[in-house]
CSV table of C-alpha atoms in Angstrom, one decimal:
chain,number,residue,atom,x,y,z
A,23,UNK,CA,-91.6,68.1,-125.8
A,24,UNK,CA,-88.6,66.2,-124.9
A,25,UNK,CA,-86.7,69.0,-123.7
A,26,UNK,CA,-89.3,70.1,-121.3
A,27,UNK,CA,-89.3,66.4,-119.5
A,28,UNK,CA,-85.4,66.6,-119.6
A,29,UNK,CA,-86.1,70.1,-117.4
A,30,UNK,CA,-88.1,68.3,-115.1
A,31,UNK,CA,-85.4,65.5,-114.8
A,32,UNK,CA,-82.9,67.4,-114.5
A,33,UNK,CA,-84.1,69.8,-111.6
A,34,UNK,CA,-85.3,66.7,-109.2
A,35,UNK,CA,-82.1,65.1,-109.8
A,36,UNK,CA,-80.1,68.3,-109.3
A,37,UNK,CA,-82.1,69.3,-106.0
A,38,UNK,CA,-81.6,65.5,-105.1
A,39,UNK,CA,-78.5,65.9,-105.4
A,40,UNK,CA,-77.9,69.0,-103.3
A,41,UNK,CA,-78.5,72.0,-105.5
A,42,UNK,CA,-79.9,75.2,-103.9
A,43,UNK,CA,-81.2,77.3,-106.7
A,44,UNK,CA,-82.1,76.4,-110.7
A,45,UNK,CA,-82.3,79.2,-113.4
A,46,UNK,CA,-83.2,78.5,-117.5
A,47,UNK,CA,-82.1,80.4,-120.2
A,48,UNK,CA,-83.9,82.4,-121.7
A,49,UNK,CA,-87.3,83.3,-121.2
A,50,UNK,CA,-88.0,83.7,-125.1
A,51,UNK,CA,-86.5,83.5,-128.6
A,52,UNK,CA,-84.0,86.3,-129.2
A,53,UNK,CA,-82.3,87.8,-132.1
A,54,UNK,CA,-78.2,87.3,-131.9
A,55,UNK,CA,-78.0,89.0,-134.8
A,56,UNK,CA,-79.9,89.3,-138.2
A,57,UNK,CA,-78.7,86.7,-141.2
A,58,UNK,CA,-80.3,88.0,-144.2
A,59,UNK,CA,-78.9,84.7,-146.2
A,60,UNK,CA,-81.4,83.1,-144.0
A,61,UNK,CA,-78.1,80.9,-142.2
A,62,UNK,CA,-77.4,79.8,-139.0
A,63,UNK,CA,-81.7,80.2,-138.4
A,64,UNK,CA,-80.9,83.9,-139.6
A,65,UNK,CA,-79.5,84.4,-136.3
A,66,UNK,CA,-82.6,83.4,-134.0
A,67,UNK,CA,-81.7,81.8,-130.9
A,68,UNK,CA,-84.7,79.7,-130.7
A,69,UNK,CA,-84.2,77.8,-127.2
A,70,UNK,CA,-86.6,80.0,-125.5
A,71,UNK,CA,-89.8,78.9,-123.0
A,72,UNK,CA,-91.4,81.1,-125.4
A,73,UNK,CA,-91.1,81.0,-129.1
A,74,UNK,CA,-90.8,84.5,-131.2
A,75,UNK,CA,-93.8,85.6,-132.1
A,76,UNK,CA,-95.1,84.4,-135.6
A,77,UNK,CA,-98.2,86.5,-137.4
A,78,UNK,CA,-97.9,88.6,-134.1
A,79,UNK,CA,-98.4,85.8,-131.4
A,80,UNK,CA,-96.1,84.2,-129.2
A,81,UNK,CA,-95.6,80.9,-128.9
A,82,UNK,CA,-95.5,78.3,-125.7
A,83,UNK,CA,-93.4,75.5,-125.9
A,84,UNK,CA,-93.4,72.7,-123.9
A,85,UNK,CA,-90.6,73.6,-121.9
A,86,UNK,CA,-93.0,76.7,-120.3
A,87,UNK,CA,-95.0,74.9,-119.4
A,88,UNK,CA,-92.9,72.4,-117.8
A,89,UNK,CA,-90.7,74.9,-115.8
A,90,UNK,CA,-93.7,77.2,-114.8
A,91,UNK,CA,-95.1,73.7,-112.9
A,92,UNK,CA,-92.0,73.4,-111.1
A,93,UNK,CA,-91.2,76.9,-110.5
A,94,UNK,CA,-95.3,77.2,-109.4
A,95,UNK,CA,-94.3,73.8,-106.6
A,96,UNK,CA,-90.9,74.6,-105.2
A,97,UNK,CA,-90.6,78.0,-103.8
A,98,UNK,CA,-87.3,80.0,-102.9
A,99,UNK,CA,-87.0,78.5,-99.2
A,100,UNK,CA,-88.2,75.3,-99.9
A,101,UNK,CA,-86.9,72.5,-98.2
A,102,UNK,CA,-85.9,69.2,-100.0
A,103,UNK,CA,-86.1,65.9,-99.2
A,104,UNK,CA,-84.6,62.8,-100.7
A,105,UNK,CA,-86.7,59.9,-101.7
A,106,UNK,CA,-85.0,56.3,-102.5
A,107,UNK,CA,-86.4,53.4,-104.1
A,108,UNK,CA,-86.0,50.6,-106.3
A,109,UNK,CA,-87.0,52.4,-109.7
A,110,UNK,CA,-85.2,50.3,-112.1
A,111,UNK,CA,-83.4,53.7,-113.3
A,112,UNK,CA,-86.6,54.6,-114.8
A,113,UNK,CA,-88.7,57.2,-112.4
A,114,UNK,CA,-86.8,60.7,-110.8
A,115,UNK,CA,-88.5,61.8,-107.8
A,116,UNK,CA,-88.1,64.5,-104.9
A,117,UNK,CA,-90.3,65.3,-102.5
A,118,UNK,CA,-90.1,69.3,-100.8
A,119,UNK,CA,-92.0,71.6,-98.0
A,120,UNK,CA,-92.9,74.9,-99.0
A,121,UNK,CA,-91.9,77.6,-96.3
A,122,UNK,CA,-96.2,77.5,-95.9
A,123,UNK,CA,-96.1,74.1,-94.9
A,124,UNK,CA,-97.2,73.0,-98.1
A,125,UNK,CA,-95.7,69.7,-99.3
A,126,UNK,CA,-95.4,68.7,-103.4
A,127,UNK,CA,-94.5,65.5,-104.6
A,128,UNK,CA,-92.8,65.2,-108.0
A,129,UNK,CA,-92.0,61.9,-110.2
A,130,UNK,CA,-90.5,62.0,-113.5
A,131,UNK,CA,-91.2,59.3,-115.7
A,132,UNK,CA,-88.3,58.7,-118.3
A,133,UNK,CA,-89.2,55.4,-119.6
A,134,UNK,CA,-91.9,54.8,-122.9
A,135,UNK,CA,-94.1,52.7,-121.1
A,136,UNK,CA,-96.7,53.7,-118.2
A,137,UNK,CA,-95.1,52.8,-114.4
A,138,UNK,CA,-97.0,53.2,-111.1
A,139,UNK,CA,-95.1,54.3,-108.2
A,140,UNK,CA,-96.2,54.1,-104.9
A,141,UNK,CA,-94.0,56.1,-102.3
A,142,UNK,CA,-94.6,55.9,-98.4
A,143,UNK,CA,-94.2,58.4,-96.0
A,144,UNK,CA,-95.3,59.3,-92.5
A,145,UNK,CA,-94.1,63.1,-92.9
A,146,UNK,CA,-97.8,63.9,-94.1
A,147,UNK,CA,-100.9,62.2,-94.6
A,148,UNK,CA,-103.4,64.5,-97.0
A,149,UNK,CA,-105.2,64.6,-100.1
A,150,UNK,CA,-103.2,66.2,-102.8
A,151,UNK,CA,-103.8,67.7,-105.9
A,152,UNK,CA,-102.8,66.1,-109.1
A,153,UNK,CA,-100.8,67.6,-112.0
A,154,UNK,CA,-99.7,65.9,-114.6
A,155,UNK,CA,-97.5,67.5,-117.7
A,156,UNK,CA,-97.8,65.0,-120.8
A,157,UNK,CA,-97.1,65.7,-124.7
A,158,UNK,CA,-101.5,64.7,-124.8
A,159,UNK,CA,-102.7,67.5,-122.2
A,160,UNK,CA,-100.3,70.4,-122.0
A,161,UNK,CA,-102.3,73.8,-122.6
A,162,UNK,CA,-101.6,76.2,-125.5
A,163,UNK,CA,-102.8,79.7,-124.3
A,164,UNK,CA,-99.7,80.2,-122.3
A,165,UNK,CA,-102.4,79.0,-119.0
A,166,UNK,CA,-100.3,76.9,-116.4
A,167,UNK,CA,-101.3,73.1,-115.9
A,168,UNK,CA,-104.4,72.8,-113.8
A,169,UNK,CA,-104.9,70.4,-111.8
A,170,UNK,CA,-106.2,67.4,-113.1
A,171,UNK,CA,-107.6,64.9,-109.8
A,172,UNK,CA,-107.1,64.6,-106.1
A,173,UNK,CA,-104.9,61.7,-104.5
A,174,UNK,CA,-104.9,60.3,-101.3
A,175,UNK,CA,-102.5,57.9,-99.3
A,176,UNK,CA,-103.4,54.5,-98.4
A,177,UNK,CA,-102.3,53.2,-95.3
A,178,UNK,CA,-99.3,56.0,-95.6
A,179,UNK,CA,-98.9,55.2,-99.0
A,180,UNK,CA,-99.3,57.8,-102.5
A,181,UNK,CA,-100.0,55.2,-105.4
A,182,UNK,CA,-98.7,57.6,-108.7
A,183,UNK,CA,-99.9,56.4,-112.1
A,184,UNK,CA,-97.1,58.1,-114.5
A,185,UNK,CA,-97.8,57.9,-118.3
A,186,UNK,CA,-95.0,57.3,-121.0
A,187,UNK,CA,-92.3,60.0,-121.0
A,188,UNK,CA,-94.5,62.5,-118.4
A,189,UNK,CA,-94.3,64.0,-115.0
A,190,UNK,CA,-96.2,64.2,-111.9
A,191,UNK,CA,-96.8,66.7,-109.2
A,192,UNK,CA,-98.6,65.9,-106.3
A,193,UNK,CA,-99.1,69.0,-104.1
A,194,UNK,CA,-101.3,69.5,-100.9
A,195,UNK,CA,-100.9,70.5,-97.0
A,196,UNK,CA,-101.7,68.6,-93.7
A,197,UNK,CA,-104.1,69.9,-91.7
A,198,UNK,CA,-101.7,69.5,-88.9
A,199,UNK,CA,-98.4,71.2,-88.9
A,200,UNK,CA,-95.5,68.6,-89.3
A,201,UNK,CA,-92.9,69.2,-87.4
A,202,UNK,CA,-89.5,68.4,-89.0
A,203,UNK,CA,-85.9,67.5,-87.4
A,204,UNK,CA,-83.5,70.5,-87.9
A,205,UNK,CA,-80.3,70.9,-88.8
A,206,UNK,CA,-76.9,71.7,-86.6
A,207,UNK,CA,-76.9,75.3,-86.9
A,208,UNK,CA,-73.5,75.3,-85.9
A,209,UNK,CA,-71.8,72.6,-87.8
A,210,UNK,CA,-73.9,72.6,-90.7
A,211,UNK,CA,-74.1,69.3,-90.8
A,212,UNK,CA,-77.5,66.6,-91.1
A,213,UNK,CA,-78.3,63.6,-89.8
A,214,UNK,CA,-78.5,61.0,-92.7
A,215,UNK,CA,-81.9,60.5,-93.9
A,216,UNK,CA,-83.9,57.5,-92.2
A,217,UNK,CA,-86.3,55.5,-94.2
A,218,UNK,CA,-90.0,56.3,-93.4
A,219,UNK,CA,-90.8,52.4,-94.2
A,220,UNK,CA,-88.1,50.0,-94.6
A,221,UNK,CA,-88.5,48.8,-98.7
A,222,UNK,CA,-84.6,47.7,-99.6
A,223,UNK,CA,-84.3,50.6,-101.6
A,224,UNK,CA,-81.1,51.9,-103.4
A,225,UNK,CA,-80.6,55.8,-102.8
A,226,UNK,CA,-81.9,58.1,-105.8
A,227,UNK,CA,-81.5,61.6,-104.1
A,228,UNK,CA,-79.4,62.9,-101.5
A,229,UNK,CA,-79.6,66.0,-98.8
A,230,UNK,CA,-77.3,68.8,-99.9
A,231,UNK,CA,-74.9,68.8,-96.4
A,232,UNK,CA,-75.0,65.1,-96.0
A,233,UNK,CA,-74.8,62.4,-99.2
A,234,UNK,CA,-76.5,58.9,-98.6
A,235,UNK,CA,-74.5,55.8,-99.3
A,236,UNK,CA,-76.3,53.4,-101.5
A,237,UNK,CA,-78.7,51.0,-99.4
A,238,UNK,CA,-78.3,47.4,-100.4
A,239,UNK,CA,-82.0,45.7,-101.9
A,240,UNK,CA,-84.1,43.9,-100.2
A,241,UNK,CA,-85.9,42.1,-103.5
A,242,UNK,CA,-88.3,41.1,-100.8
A,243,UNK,CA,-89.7,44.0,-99.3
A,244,UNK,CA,-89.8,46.1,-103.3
A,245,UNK,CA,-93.1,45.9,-104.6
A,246,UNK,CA,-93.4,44.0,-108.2
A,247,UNK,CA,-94.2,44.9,-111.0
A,248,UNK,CA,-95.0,48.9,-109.1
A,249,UNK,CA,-92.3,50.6,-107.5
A,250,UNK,CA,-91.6,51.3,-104.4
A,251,UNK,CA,-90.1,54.5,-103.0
A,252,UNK,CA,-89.7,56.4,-99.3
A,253,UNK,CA,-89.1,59.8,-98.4
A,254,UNK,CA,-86.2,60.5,-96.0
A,255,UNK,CA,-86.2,62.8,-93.5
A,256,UNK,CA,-82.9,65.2,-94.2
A,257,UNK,CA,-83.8,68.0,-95.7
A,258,UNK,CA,-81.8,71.2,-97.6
A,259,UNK,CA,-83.1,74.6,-98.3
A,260,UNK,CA,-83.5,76.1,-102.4
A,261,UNK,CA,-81.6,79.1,-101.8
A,262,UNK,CA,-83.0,81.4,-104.9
């Protein structure tokens, strides 16, 4: 289960933080080579999303489950966007806008203890469907995660309850298109994010073309004991 919330980690940090593209090796357990002394796991690479089969089944690990979710939110020409916020190095979280105009919301929590983040944004304003990959609900039929609620924003405002060592998508679309700033064609070059509402906040993700200095804490504008987050406004495209 751990390796699966160490995916999700690592591909909001990594988009954060201005990759274009993710892969994951390999799709299933595979065979090196055969070890009839039984050593080295008799040759069985067994770091796949899907186990080798055992009585003639398959088996789905956590990490399937895990990637499937985020491949499943963040399509090739997505576009990223960074969200900041005073998270006590506890909670990753990116925010992207499918070319459809649909916009997901993910939050990883690393920490053994349930946190609520609340992260505010005037980009959209919808309700958004709710999926949630935890060691206690995860399928085992191979089935992606369903959703599991609805969430809306409050005064601009997505409250995100995140249990122990889990991960959150949020995922939903406006009814009315939001139009975003563009990039310099020319230059390649972004404007640096602005902060949707002003919360002190540290930066935890950066566009790909332009990296965001750190932002010095306000402790009086962070909510306490939640978090607080924003989304910024720069965004970067997932290539493949």
């Amino acid at each position: 289960y751990g390796r699966g919330l160490f995916i999700a980690s690592m591909a909001v940090n990594s988009l954060g933080a201005g990759a274009t593209g993710l892969s994951y090796w390999p799709l299933h357990d595979v065979y090196y080579y055969y070890n009839e002394t039984g050593g080295d796991n008799y040759g069985l690479m067994s770091m796949g999303l899907i186990g080798y089969k055992t009585d003639g089944a398959w088996s789905y690990r956590p990490t399937y489950y895990a990637w499937g979710l985020l491949c499943n939110m963040i399509p090739k020409g997505s576009e990223i966007y960074p969200v900041t916020g005073e998270d006590g190095n506890l909670i990753d979280a990116v925010c992207v806008k499918s070319p459809e105009g649909v916009w997901s919301l993910i939050a990883v929590n690393r920490s053994a203890a349930e946190q609520v983040v609340k992260i505010s944004t005037d980009l959209f304003d919808c309700e958004m469907d709710s999926y949630l990959f935890s060691e206690s609900t995860l399928p085992t039929d191979g089935s992606q995660i369903a959703a599991d609620g609805k969430v809306t924003a409050e005064n601009g405002t997505y409250s995100i309850t995140l249990p122990a060592y889990s991960f959150k998508v949020l995922n939903g679309a406006p009814d009315e298109p939001c139009i975003m700033p563009e990039s310099d064609a020319t230059s390649g070059e972004q404007s640096e994010p602005e902060e949707i509402e002003k919360s002190g906040c540290k930066s935890a993700a950066a566009p790909v073309a332009a990296p965001v200095a750190e932002q010095e804490a306000n402790p009086a504008d962070i909510i306490d004991p939640e978090l607080a987050a924003v989304i910024g406004s720069a965004v970067q495209e997932i290539a493949a």
